[in-house]
Structures are given as structure tokens and as C-alpha cells.
XYZ file of C-alpha atoms in Angstrom:
685
model
C -101.225 83.963 -58.710
C -102.156 82.135 -61.690
C -101.326 83.139 -65.351
C -100.311 81.825 -68.775
C -96.603 82.078 -70.056
C -96.035 81.859 -73.914
C -92.792 79.579 -74.286
C -92.449 79.300 -78.203
C -95.475 77.828 -79.430
C -96.220 75.884 -76.070
C -98.080 77.451 -73.287
C -97.452 76.561 -69.603
C -99.801 77.085 -66.760
C -98.267 78.885 -63.901
C -99.644 77.592 -60.465
C -99.331 79.087 -57.000
C -96.535 77.848 -54.923
C -97.256 77.574 -51.193
C -94.925 76.544 -48.295
C -96.456 74.609 -45.910
C -95.271 75.499 -42.232
C -94.394 72.732 -39.814
C -97.236 74.047 -37.553
C -99.771 72.489 -40.022
C -98.503 69.029 -39.270
C -100.398 67.595 -36.459
C -97.815 65.211 -35.542
C -95.660 68.095 -34.570
C -98.510 69.871 -33.021
C -99.181 67.043 -30.368
C -95.586 67.245 -29.514
C -95.541 71.098 -28.920
C -98.831 70.943 -27.026
C -97.789 67.894 -24.885
C -95.591 70.430 -22.736
C -98.607 72.521 -21.966
C -101.064 72.352 -18.933
C -104.476 71.468 -19.574
C -105.723 75.029 -18.652
C -103.475 76.456 -21.237
C -104.627 74.167 -23.941
C -108.300 75.144 -23.128
C -108.006 78.812 -23.021
C -104.888 79.700 -25.207
C -104.874 76.692 -27.811
C -108.202 75.410 -28.614
C -109.773 79.141 -29.648
C -106.911 79.503 -32.067
C -108.534 77.686 -34.975
C -110.194 74.360 -35.959
C -106.963 72.307 -36.910
C -105.509 73.206 -33.271
C -109.004 72.309 -31.541
C -109.231 68.857 -33.199
C -105.498 68.473 -32.300
C -105.687 68.962 -28.585
C -109.363 67.922 -28.007
C -108.280 64.281 -26.931
C -105.346 65.663 -24.773
C -107.555 67.974 -22.749
C -109.184 66.552 -19.322
C -112.586 67.671 -18.323
C -112.732 67.874 -14.555
C -115.836 67.531 -12.342
C -115.887 68.449 -8.760
C -118.576 66.852 -6.163
C -118.519 68.466 -2.724
C -120.732 67.198 0.066
C -121.208 70.809 1.413
C -123.215 71.933 -1.868
C -126.877 71.899 -2.173
C -128.712 68.771 -3.498
C -129.496 70.346 -6.919
C -126.023 71.308 -7.277
C -124.585 68.003 -6.483
C -127.129 66.245 -9.008
C -126.101 68.989 -11.504
C -122.348 67.898 -10.926
C -122.938 64.309 -11.264
C -124.896 64.831 -14.741
C -121.667 66.082 -16.247
C -119.851 63.150 -15.108
C -120.041 61.025 -18.422
C -117.063 62.014 -20.639
C -115.139 63.620 -17.824
C -111.662 62.620 -17.446
C -111.035 63.755 -13.896
C -113.356 63.527 -10.661
C -112.585 65.336 -7.540
C -114.845 63.981 -4.696
C -114.839 65.715 -1.250
C -117.146 63.681 1.257
C -116.993 65.995 4.502
C -119.711 64.348 6.269
C -120.163 61.007 7.920
C -123.722 60.746 6.930
C -124.012 62.431 3.602
C -127.445 62.083 1.948
C -126.165 62.240 -1.576
C -123.348 59.631 -1.015
C -125.719 56.859 -2.471
C -126.186 59.175 -5.792
C -122.462 59.549 -6.089
C -122.143 55.592 -5.806
C -124.728 55.091 -8.304
C -123.325 57.518 -10.879
C -119.998 55.609 -10.714
C -121.677 52.377 -11.040
C -123.575 53.389 -13.888
C -120.192 54.928 -15.453
C -118.777 51.540 -15.472
C -121.736 49.866 -16.878
C -121.379 52.407 -19.834
C -117.612 51.838 -20.128
C -118.136 47.853 -20.501
C -121.006 48.705 -22.841
C -118.717 50.622 -25.091
C -115.970 48.205 -24.803
C -118.313 45.200 -25.633
C -119.630 47.232 -28.906
C -123.191 47.194 -27.449
C -124.152 50.566 -26.674
C -126.605 51.195 -29.385
C -128.396 53.886 -27.642
C -125.507 56.292 -27.468
C -125.266 55.727 -31.383
C -128.782 56.426 -31.873
C -128.455 59.482 -29.926
C -125.505 60.702 -31.863
C -127.360 60.205 -35.172
C -130.296 62.320 -33.910
C -127.769 65.060 -32.852
C -126.481 65.215 -36.329
C -129.966 66.073 -37.644
C -129.965 69.442 -35.496
C -128.713 72.428 -37.388
C -125.740 73.869 -35.560
C -122.985 75.905 -37.124
C -119.454 74.041 -37.263
C -117.898 76.127 -34.667
C -120.575 75.430 -32.344
C -120.719 71.462 -33.310
C -117.170 71.151 -32.708
C -117.297 73.000 -29.344
C -120.320 70.762 -28.402
C -118.498 67.579 -29.259
C -115.295 68.824 -27.447
C -116.951 69.569 -24.039
C -119.488 66.763 -24.156
C -117.219 63.900 -25.565
C -118.892 60.882 -24.141
C -116.097 58.411 -25.393
C -113.544 59.609 -22.785
C -113.253 57.365 -19.808
C -112.530 58.544 -16.093
C -108.810 58.364 -15.708
C -108.139 60.444 -12.527
C -109.930 60.209 -9.224
C -108.966 62.553 -6.189
C -111.074 61.006 -3.193
C -111.281 62.844 0.152
C -113.771 60.940 2.241
C -114.686 60.083 5.993
C -115.625 56.610 6.853
C -118.581 55.582 4.328
C -122.039 54.842 5.950
C -123.851 53.319 3.095
C -121.322 50.654 2.129
C -118.141 49.253 3.327
C -114.933 51.048 1.848
C -114.071 47.839 0.310
C -117.184 47.538 -1.889
C -116.609 51.314 -3.508
C -117.280 51.067 -7.206
C -113.765 52.175 -8.462
C -113.806 52.627 -12.110
C -111.638 50.139 -14.260
C -110.326 52.998 -16.376
C -108.555 54.853 -13.687
C -104.912 55.413 -13.978
C -104.269 57.721 -10.987
C -105.748 57.371 -7.661
C -105.403 59.903 -4.838
C -107.299 58.753 -1.590
C -107.442 60.898 1.546
C -109.041 59.304 4.583
C -110.096 61.137 7.656
C -112.342 60.453 10.665
C -112.040 56.745 9.590
C -110.461 55.353 12.886
C -110.112 51.752 12.812
C -110.884 51.333 9.221
C -109.299 48.987 6.780
C -109.125 48.654 2.927
C -107.717 46.182 0.584
C -104.968 47.369 -2.074
C -105.295 44.089 -3.730
C -108.621 44.862 -4.479
C -108.002 48.240 -5.961
C -105.128 46.946 -7.994
C -107.384 44.049 -9.400
C -110.308 46.612 -10.162
C -107.965 49.076 -12.034
C -105.419 47.133 -13.953
C -104.395 50.528 -15.692
C -103.506 52.164 -12.487
C -100.216 53.919 -12.877
C -100.251 56.271 -9.677
C -101.519 55.341 -6.245
C -101.422 57.902 -3.286
C -102.928 56.930 -0.170
C -102.798 59.257 2.979
C -104.326 59.230 6.494
C -104.975 62.260 8.346
C -104.118 62.845 12.174
C -107.436 61.625 13.275
C -107.666 58.501 11.645
C -105.829 55.389 11.892
C -106.406 53.007 8.790
C -104.757 49.672 8.083
C -104.050 48.508 4.422
C -104.751 44.691 3.953
C -103.056 42.699 1.041
C -104.258 39.526 -0.146
C -102.479 37.222 -2.669
C -103.596 37.502 -6.400
C -105.602 34.461 -7.595
C -102.928 33.610 -9.950
C -99.905 34.152 -7.722
C -98.424 32.177 -4.722
C -97.712 34.305 -1.717
C -94.066 34.748 -0.558
C -93.576 34.257 3.278
C -90.727 36.663 3.504
C -89.139 36.548 7.010
C -86.106 37.650 8.685
C -84.666 34.339 8.708
C -85.607 33.062 5.179
C -85.017 36.334 3.237
C -81.696 35.165 1.659
C -82.899 31.654 1.127
C -85.685 32.924 -1.015
C -83.758 35.362 -3.369
C -83.267 32.533 -5.939
C -87.100 31.488 -5.643
C -88.157 34.902 -6.296
C -86.113 35.090 -9.407
C -87.526 31.874 -10.794
C -91.121 33.139 -9.996
C -91.030 36.627 -11.195
C -91.603 35.630 -14.835
C -94.865 33.719 -13.704
C -96.077 36.526 -11.524
C -98.964 39.204 -12.471
C -97.095 42.435 -13.428
C -98.671 45.633 -12.559
C -98.701 49.071 -14.343
C -97.813 51.072 -11.183
C -95.245 53.551 -11.648
C -95.612 55.607 -8.323
C -96.694 54.515 -4.747
C -96.866 56.896 -1.987
C -98.455 55.829 1.355
C -98.598 58.288 4.400
C -99.602 57.574 7.947
C -100.943 54.165 7.329
C -100.411 50.734 8.934
C -99.126 47.948 6.362
C -97.912 44.191 6.440
C -94.533 44.893 5.241
C -93.656 41.429 4.382
C -96.820 41.132 1.996
C -95.795 44.599 0.850
C -92.472 43.381 -0.226
C -94.394 40.676 -2.306
C -96.264 43.247 -4.123
C -92.926 45.141 -5.049
C -91.852 42.235 -7.051
C -95.033 42.531 -9.384
C -94.252 46.233 -10.278
C -91.466 46.238 -12.819
C -92.346 49.809 -13.809
C -92.321 51.322 -10.530
C -90.025 54.683 -10.272
C -91.374 56.362 -7.211
C -91.761 54.593 -3.895
C -92.586 56.819 -0.711
C -93.618 55.097 2.587
C -94.024 58.215 4.994
C -94.674 58.460 8.920
C -95.933 54.548 8.707
C -96.831 52.631 11.937
C -97.232 48.869 12.787
C -94.640 46.215 12.635
C -92.120 48.247 10.790
C -89.383 48.041 13.372
C -89.017 44.422 13.275
C -88.940 44.264 9.447
C -87.136 47.426 8.832
C -83.752 45.831 8.393
C -85.109 42.986 6.140
C -86.804 45.710 3.979
C -83.416 47.445 3.558
C -81.809 44.411 2.505
C -84.615 43.479 0.079
C -84.632 46.887 -1.956
C -81.295 45.989 -3.792
C -82.622 42.606 -4.910
C -85.394 44.344 -6.953
C -84.769 44.043 -10.634
C -85.338 47.658 -11.346
C -84.065 50.841 -10.267
C -86.129 53.620 -8.174
C -85.653 57.143 -9.013
C -87.438 58.664 -6.155
C -87.613 57.255 -2.708
C -88.631 57.917 1.030
C -88.839 55.627 4.163
C -89.907 56.662 7.617
C -91.695 54.992 10.393
C -93.402 55.278 13.751
C -92.052 58.918 14.679
C -88.436 57.534 15.071
C -85.262 59.073 13.592
C -83.294 56.730 11.480
C -79.773 55.888 12.049
C -77.087 58.066 10.070
C -75.738 54.955 8.579
C -79.126 54.198 7.161
C -79.366 57.518 5.533
C -75.998 57.409 4.145
C -77.031 54.144 2.589
C -79.922 55.703 1.027
C -78.013 58.482 -0.478
C -75.415 56.064 -1.918
C -78.217 54.090 -3.513
C -79.016 57.391 -5.525
C -76.073 59.545 -5.962
C -77.530 61.593 -8.510
C -81.160 61.743 -7.779
C -83.045 64.716 -8.658
C -85.327 64.472 -5.428
C -84.315 64.560 -1.723
C -87.160 63.634 0.796
C -85.927 64.204 4.188
C -87.741 62.901 7.305
C -87.939 65.880 10.077
C -86.423 63.984 12.898
C -83.227 62.899 10.748
C -82.630 66.583 9.850
C -79.493 67.679 11.978
C -76.578 70.097 11.096
C -74.133 67.306 10.252
C -76.767 65.692 7.726
C -77.007 69.500 5.936
C -73.400 69.725 5.904
C -72.863 66.525 4.057
C -75.635 67.637 1.716
C -73.910 70.932 1.112
C -70.842 69.381 0.518
C -72.155 66.806 -2.055
C -72.425 67.943 -5.561
C -75.985 67.501 -6.893
C -78.467 68.018 -9.267
C -81.388 68.234 -6.956
C -84.617 69.708 -8.367
C -87.097 68.742 -5.590
C -86.612 68.999 -2.033
C -89.129 67.817 0.558
C -89.559 67.808 4.096
C -91.898 65.304 6.026
C -93.056 65.305 9.853
C -95.156 63.372 11.962
C -98.108 64.943 13.430
C -99.803 61.770 14.900
C -98.335 62.361 18.386
C -99.985 66.138 18.816
C -103.523 66.889 18.322
C -102.638 69.317 15.425
C -100.414 69.537 12.521
C -97.932 71.999 13.398
C -94.340 71.019 11.990
C -92.238 71.937 14.914
C -94.221 71.404 18.131
C -91.984 68.337 19.099
C -88.982 69.506 20.806
C -86.895 67.348 18.279
C -88.395 69.334 15.301
C -88.050 72.957 16.714
C -84.853 73.590 14.991
C -85.710 71.778 11.842
C -87.152 74.783 9.771
C -84.353 77.220 10.698
C -81.673 74.505 9.398
C -83.604 74.243 6.307
C -83.940 77.897 6.041
C -79.792 78.142 6.477
C -79.293 75.247 4.073
C -81.206 77.170 1.315
C -79.244 80.359 1.936
C -75.737 78.780 2.036
C -75.971 75.984 -0.025
C -73.904 76.300 -3.765
C -75.857 73.641 -5.067
C -79.289 74.953 -5.842
C -79.422 76.235 -9.110
C -81.420 73.524 -10.538
C -84.092 73.651 -7.438
C -87.783 73.562 -8.861
C -89.853 72.354 -6.103
C -89.899 72.924 -2.262
C -92.227 71.350 0.292
C -90.913 71.992 3.932
C -91.909 74.202 6.912
C -90.320 77.678 7.634
C -90.424 80.048 10.734
C -91.431 83.719 10.004
C -88.608 84.820 12.191
C -86.138 83.540 9.682
C -87.884 85.791 7.071
C -87.906 88.808 9.236
C -84.367 90.281 8.156
C -84.693 93.481 10.130
C -86.762 92.232 13.212
C -89.851 94.401 11.997
C -92.303 91.919 13.381
C -92.009 93.801 16.600
C -93.872 96.925 15.349
C -97.344 94.914 15.843
C -100.168 97.120 14.748
C -98.238 100.460 14.554
C -99.942 101.936 17.361
C -98.469 103.856 20.094
C -100.577 101.927 22.615
C -98.925 98.474 21.397
C -96.610 97.406 23.951
C -94.733 95.053 21.759
C -93.751 98.153 19.310
C -92.700 100.404 22.353
C -90.572 98.088 24.023
C -86.905 99.386 23.094
C -85.085 96.407 24.407
C -87.162 93.887 22.610
C -86.851 95.839 19.491
C -83.254 96.160 19.843
C -82.761 92.563 20.278
C -84.758 91.181 17.258
C -83.550 94.016 14.994
C -79.778 93.438 15.367
C -79.546 92.513 11.784
C -75.702 91.317 10.694
C -75.924 93.199 7.629
C -75.242 90.300 5.394
C -78.082 89.395 2.746
C -78.927 85.769 3.637
C -81.828 84.758 1.324
C -82.729 81.800 -0.304
C -80.450 80.931 -3.419
C -83.035 79.033 -5.459
C -84.041 81.696 -7.886
C -85.442 79.544 -10.449
C -88.018 77.986 -7.885
C -91.232 77.096 -9.649
C -93.151 75.477 -6.860
C -93.215 76.190 -3.217
C -95.548 74.765 -0.583
C -94.780 75.135 2.960
C -96.205 75.867 6.423
C -95.478 79.025 8.027
C -94.806 78.802 11.793
C -94.152 81.002 14.614
C -94.131 78.343 17.480
C -92.416 79.449 20.516
C -91.619 82.817 19.062
C -91.635 85.945 21.454
C -94.118 87.679 18.935
C -97.381 85.722 18.256
C -98.007 85.683 14.621
C -101.218 87.692 14.587
C -100.279 91.049 13.236
C -100.503 92.192 9.568
C -96.764 93.167 9.773
C -95.986 89.524 9.578
C -97.995 89.010 6.708
C -96.164 91.653 4.932
C -92.966 90.423 5.759
C -93.893 86.792 4.196
C -95.442 88.195 1.272
C -92.578 90.555 0.718
C -89.996 87.941 0.996
C -91.307 85.334 -1.314
C -92.240 87.954 -4.064
C -88.638 89.196 -3.984
C -86.442 86.126 -3.420
C -88.708 83.487 -5.711
C -89.884 85.721 -8.682
C -90.386 82.757 -11.000
C -92.811 80.900 -9.102
C -95.725 79.219 -10.807
C -97.246 77.317 -7.806
C -97.620 78.692 -4.423
C -99.254 77.021 -1.342
C -99.137 78.527 2.150
C -100.673 76.962 5.226
C -100.815 78.038 8.679
C -100.924 75.673 11.555
C -104.023 75.328 13.655
C -102.095 76.137 17.168
C -98.830 77.678 18.052
C -97.424 78.793 21.496
C -96.012 81.965 22.838
C -92.856 81.569 24.208
C -93.628 84.472 26.871
C -97.107 83.388 28.208
C -96.702 79.916 27.081
C -100.425 79.893 25.907
C -101.606 78.432 22.710
C -103.119 80.715 20.340
C -104.123 80.457 16.504
C -101.923 82.210 13.952
C -103.326 84.170 10.961
C -102.453 85.810 7.708
C -104.064 89.181 6.899
C -105.904 89.397 3.588
C -106.295 93.139 3.889
C -104.774 95.621 1.829
C -102.323 96.583 4.508
C -101.616 92.932 5.188
C -99.646 93.062 1.821
C -100.872 90.216 0.056
C -101.042 92.509 -3.109
C -96.862 91.995 -2.896
C -97.455 88.538 -4.545
C -98.622 90.279 -7.768
C -94.969 90.634 -8.420
C -95.129 86.808 -9.466
C -96.124 87.478 -13.033
C -95.608 83.617 -13.746
C -97.929 82.424 -11.125
C -100.516 79.948 -12.140
C -101.747 78.541 -8.948
C -102.175 80.224 -5.579
C -103.634 78.566 -2.470
C -103.725 79.977 1.428
C -105.010 77.885 4.124
C -106.014 79.747 7.363
C -108.232 78.821 10.130
C -109.475 82.257 10.279
C -110.583 82.157 6.575
C -113.313 79.810 7.647
C -115.066 82.592 9.211
C -114.818 84.859 6.034
C -112.122 87.117 4.321
C -112.154 89.765 6.837
C -111.689 92.370 4.170
C -113.612 94.324 1.702
C -114.201 93.420 -1.984
C -111.784 96.068 -3.262
C -108.899 94.755 -1.048
C -109.196 91.448 -3.002
C -110.804 92.272 -6.453
C -107.404 93.451 -7.968
C -106.707 89.719 -8.532
C -109.035 89.911 -11.545
C -109.387 92.394 -14.518
C -112.643 93.843 -12.880
C -110.615 94.998 -9.813
C -109.029 97.876 -11.800
C -112.091 99.853 -12.366
C -112.231 103.787 -11.182
C -114.274 102.611 -8.190
C -111.966 99.874 -6.812
C -108.966 102.256 -7.340
C -110.722 105.017 -5.535
C -111.647 102.759 -2.728
C -107.889 101.535 -2.392
C -107.013 105.307 -2.386
C -109.351 105.954 0.220
C -108.032 103.071 2.392
C -104.479 104.159 1.914
C -105.178 107.931 2.972
C -105.788 106.135 6.389
C -102.312 104.813 6.740
C -100.548 108.160 7.775
C -100.786 107.525 11.479
C -99.374 104.134 11.054
C -96.512 105.430 8.724
C -95.668 108.109 11.351
C -95.311 105.763 14.046
C -93.552 103.300 11.575
C -90.836 106.063 10.873
C -90.423 106.891 14.523
C -89.591 103.165 15.288
C -87.103 103.135 12.187
C -85.333 106.258 13.362
C -85.214 105.035 17.015
C -83.465 101.923 15.725
C -81.143 103.873 13.895
C -79.871 105.675 16.815
C -79.336 102.520 18.657
C -77.527 100.873 15.843
C -80.108 98.065 15.432
C -81.111 98.834 11.909
C -78.020 98.321 9.325
C -78.369 98.434 5.489
C -78.089 95.081 3.921
C -75.216 94.262 1.680
C -75.244 91.820 -1.237
C -74.002 88.404 -0.725
C -71.984 89.001 -3.820
C -71.324 91.367 -6.604
C -73.704 89.852 -8.966
C -76.530 92.155 -10.374
C -79.345 90.280 -9.267
C -78.021 90.174 -5.729
C -77.391 93.757 -5.469
C -80.973 94.215 -7.048
C -82.593 91.614 -4.381
C -80.757 93.680 -1.499
C -82.082 96.936 -2.513
C -85.632 95.842 -2.747
C -85.685 94.064 0.600
C -84.569 97.023 2.357
C -88.239 97.837 2.940
C -89.536 94.430 3.611
C -92.363 94.535 6.433
C -92.883 98.495 5.935
C -96.309 99.801 4.803
C -94.372 101.969 2.324
C -93.697 98.654 0.342
C -97.390 98.047 0.188
C -98.200 101.759 -0.801
C -95.702 101.626 -3.887
C -97.126 98.086 -4.804
C -100.628 99.574 -4.851
C -99.591 102.593 -6.980
C -97.849 100.342 -9.469
C -100.977 98.057 -9.751
C -103.480 101.076 -9.965
C -101.079 102.899 -12.425
C -102.280 104.253 -15.834
C -99.730 101.956 -17.516
C -100.412 98.897 -15.504
C -100.995 95.876 -17.313
C -102.747 93.740 -14.866
C -101.756 91.402 -12.124
C -101.585 87.670 -12.175
C -101.421 87.387 -16.029
C -101.305 83.515 -15.743
C -103.231 82.883 -12.810
C -105.549 79.796 -13.440
C -106.478 78.591 -9.808
C -107.123 80.061 -6.614
C -108.322 79.059 -3.264
C -108.414 80.670 0.102
C -109.235 77.736 2.842
C -111.431 75.974 0.394
C -110.641 72.477 -0.461
C -111.213 72.851 -4.061
C -109.127 75.115 -6.377
C -111.557 77.595 -8.395
C -110.799 80.190 -11.048
C -110.034 83.563 -9.862
C -113.265 85.101 -10.400
C -115.436 82.074 -9.246
C -113.209 82.019 -5.839
C -113.906 85.942 -5.500
C -117.707 85.099 -5.885
C -117.466 82.586 -3.164
C -115.672 84.905 -0.826
C -118.190 87.717 -1.697
C -121.218 86.411 -2.699
C -123.703 89.339 -2.519
C -121.335 91.621 -4.370
C -121.829 92.888 -7.966
C -118.535 94.487 -8.728
C -116.999 91.230 -9.784
C -116.241 90.370 -13.412
C -119.536 89.076 -14.453
C -121.644 86.174 -13.261
C -120.115 83.191 -11.618
C -120.003 80.464 -14.246
C -119.811 76.832 -13.478
C -117.778 75.924 -10.489
C -117.251 72.220 -11.300
């Protein structure tokens, strides 16, 4: 408000006073927005106002996906959007893909454009920008256009999953020089090799390098000396004599920007690799997983070499040749990092004595990873080897009993479905009187003899859970929907704060009764209980890998469309009610089995692990784990009048697909001919 105030014979103009908010300062906004993910910035921050859009436009990374199974037109359309993208996810599943040459040409052209921009000779792009300024557009449309097609953004992240290249050798692959993150996965490339030195020379800004070799591929990494560097011949006899020489030559060496190196299932010359580590002063993470080759001879030298590095590693893992390490080596590794926030365990080293020492150690662990080798078998099951069969149960007991898991945020491991079955209800089978497994009273009583004490994971604040669910050598094959209800019910109750969930099933398991191989599977049908995961209100990413999902979802659209907002329409709710009306016979059989177990004393009520309010609540909620009534109550809650929707923060979804889609797009892929989904499927890349 403005006005004139008379002060004697003077007049003074009263100007409006306005206090600026700290949120109007771009410097403060940049700090706040740095804690948010790209999807959150794109969906929730950018549409607020023009100031916020201009603040986060350079922080957001546009992603392009290239998948060899797509049609040629779709592949060409994806490559046309590559200029200005910050991340490229490339999956080359075929050994002779006709579009492989187009991808290589697009990467070469991208590098040419980058060099032209750096040299200041890109006159064509400047002329195009001047022509675009004469096009009449509203300010909002112009801002959005420049944001999504900002051509000055270089390609920084590359995720490459490929077979053996046929058009060119792998050492001639045109990696962009602007890369800061490179994730490389090689499959069906037996006997191949690639030069790590060449990649580091082409990408001087590379900060993170992850390379993984799958089961059916044996790949060797070659290391050549840099042009301005003299290689060090580090051997067992001359290691101590060359420590002083290393200290003198470090200043003259080429320094790399690497902060993270993760190699899995590869062959590597350890002596040359130790020479490379002297050139990475910023390295914080080093993981060499399931390596093979000449590691046995050089392993002792490598352990003596690590303390001589002039920097401190924050996260490490070393395992080789499918063999267990000595207990002294493990203790030495833990001694070098007494307060490390990450523990990476090798499956063959996980024994009761090791877990007892971990339980007695006060720690601040936020990340727990378990690795195992799958090269000795033709499939990736975690516990097919006799030495690994007890490892998932030991990890499960550690998560239940350890008092130092308050800060745990990330778990990557393998678990058995029988450890999550608190009441032995996986014996219910298909809940049919003709099912012999459910009608065997001796088997039911043997597996349902619960101790009554609540033994569940103590990591309530878990954010990321990636695991393989296994039923190897179990008396009950993991093929019935009741086991899916147990799995989904356990996770949704014990880990309510999950943000990233990745569940995978092995391709082969062995039945302990018949000793025959079978393929385990999870049920996506409504009575399979996947809707129980809707309790995870903070879930942002959901991935499920199951071999049977390659053949189709094996369910109807109304059993899955509750994930998106269109699944709460009257038609979908009515269909789900019709499906639940067919469960009466199964519920009758379920009640009969529960009554029989109570008479035999095989069913007991869970008692909380402590008097804490949270433990009492979880013990009460887990009482119905595996039962159909648990699914029925969840569907009523989802389709209720006051329902606020499921997965309000879900951003990525994938069912046996190598690419994470938006939830609506993934449902369109599963049900391509259904029109009941939320509008047309927009871009998949």
C-alpha cells in the first residue's frame, strides 16, 4: 500500500515493505534440491514456478533408453533424442543386431558435436537457435522446450549391457569423452577382452567404473601402461624394495578421477592393477568380486600392497576363484575399517563364528551386501553349492538377533522362503482338498511348530532391499500362491519404510523330496498377495524378476491396475469383488487347516520380542501372514471409499524386463490390448 503522510511542512512517500523469503534465493534452492531425485525434480519441483524450473533445469538428467528388441523405427526415434541427454541405457541382447551400427554412428556423431562445442566452431547450432527465437511461443512453452531439448548437456552416464559385438571389436567402441559413470555388463562374450587403459584414456572425467561378467561369459581385462608413465613390475620378491620408488614416482604419475571401481567375475592381471591403483588418489570404493586368474599367487602381495596406498578406502570387497578366505584375512579387513558404514560379505566366508563376531562388534553399518559365485553352476541360484546352503538362514538370523542394525538402510542378499514362514503355512498349497501337501497332518505339524517368539528383522528403517528368494532343498516347492502371500506380507509388515524393492527368483531349484529340478515362481494374481505391498507408502522403485513372467503376467488387468490411479474405477473394483467372491471355498479349507493345527498344538500365537509398541503391533499384524483373509482385508482397504490410492510415490516399475518403466507404461507393456489403463502410453524412453 502506498500513500502520502504529512509531517509538518514536509511530505514523505510511504513505500511498500516486502520481506523476501529464503526460498527466493537460487543459491539456497540449489542446496535444497540437491537432496531430491531426478524424478522428484521433474514431477514435483519443475512445474511449481519459473524460478524453480530455471534452478533445477541443469540438475535434472534426461534419460534415453535403447533396447535391441524394439522395432527399427522405435530404435531410430530413440537415437534421435540422444543429443542433450545425460544418461543412456543401452541393452544389446542379440549377437547380430542390425541396428548396432546405427547406435555406434550416433555415439560417434555425439562425440563430434561435443568437440565442436568445445572448440567454439558449432555455427550450425547457433543458427538453428536464432531461427527458433523467431518462432512465436508462449514463455511457458519456450521454457519447457529448452529444458527438455537442451543440446549443451553432454552424455555423462552410460549403462551398457551387451553381447559380443559383431560389427567392430569391443576395444573400438566409441565411448564418449564426457562420461563420468560407466556401468558395463557383458554376456555371451566368452573369451573376449577389453582394455581398461583405453577406456580411462578416452574418458578422463570418469568417476565411477563398474564392470560385470555374467555366468556364460569369461572376459579378461587388459591393462597397458599410459604413454607418460613407466610401468612398475610389482612381484612377490620385489614389493618391499619398490615402496620407496613408488613414493618418488607418484608425483610424476598420471592422476585419474576415479572414485569407485567395481569388477565382478572378470580376469585381471593383479600386478598391473596394483600399478593402476597408485594413480587413483581420489578412490573411495574398491570391490573385486569373484575374480579368477592368477589371484592365488598374488593375493598375499595384494594384501600387503593396500596399506601402502596414500589414501583410505571407505568401502572394499575382495573375493576370488570361488574359494573362502581365511578367518585371519577377514579380521584384517575389518580391522582396517573398524567404523565402516558398509559390509560386503563373501558367501563362502559367512559362518556362525563370523556372524557372532559381527554381532558383538558395535558398528554403524548402513549397507549390508552378500555376494556369491554362480560360475560353478549353470544357473544363478545363491545356495546350490553345499557350502552356501546355510548362508541365507545365517544372514536371516543375524538380521533378527543383532542389536546394532538401527542404522541399516541397504540390504543385498539371499533369503529362504521357509525363514519368512512364521507359521509353516506354505504347506497349504492351493487350498484344495485334493492337494496332498495340505492334507498331510504329519507334514503340517512338523513345519507349523512355531516357537511363539517373534523373530523378524530388526532393521525397521530399511530403505533399499534387493534379494533373491530361494526354496532350494525345501520340502515344499515354491510354486503355490501361498508362498507369494507369505513373502509379500512379511516384507510389507517388517520393512514399512522401503523405497527400493528388487525381488528375483532363481531359474532352478531342487525339491528335497523328489530331488528334481523345477523353476520357482511368484504369483501376480490377486490372491497371490502382491497387493500387500501397497502398504509401502514410500516405495519409489519396484522390480520383480521371475522366469515365468517372460511368458506373460498370468493375470487379468484388474488384478494389477490398482497400482495406477485408473485402477480404482468402478469397473475394476467390481471385478475384484467378483474375484474375491470365488475365494469362499479356499477360505473354508484354510479355516479347517488352521483349526486342525490348533487341536494338534502346532499353531501358537506370536508374542512380541519386547514390550515396545512397534513390536506389539508387528506381532499382531503378522498373525495372519500367508492367509487369504490378509489379502481380502488389503483389497477392502484399497477399494474403500476413503482410500487415498496405492504407491503415491512410485516412480519406476518392472516385471521381468531389463528396463524400468513408469508404472503406467509398464502396465501398458503387460496388457498392450487393454483400454482400461490411464490414457495412452507415452514415450518409453
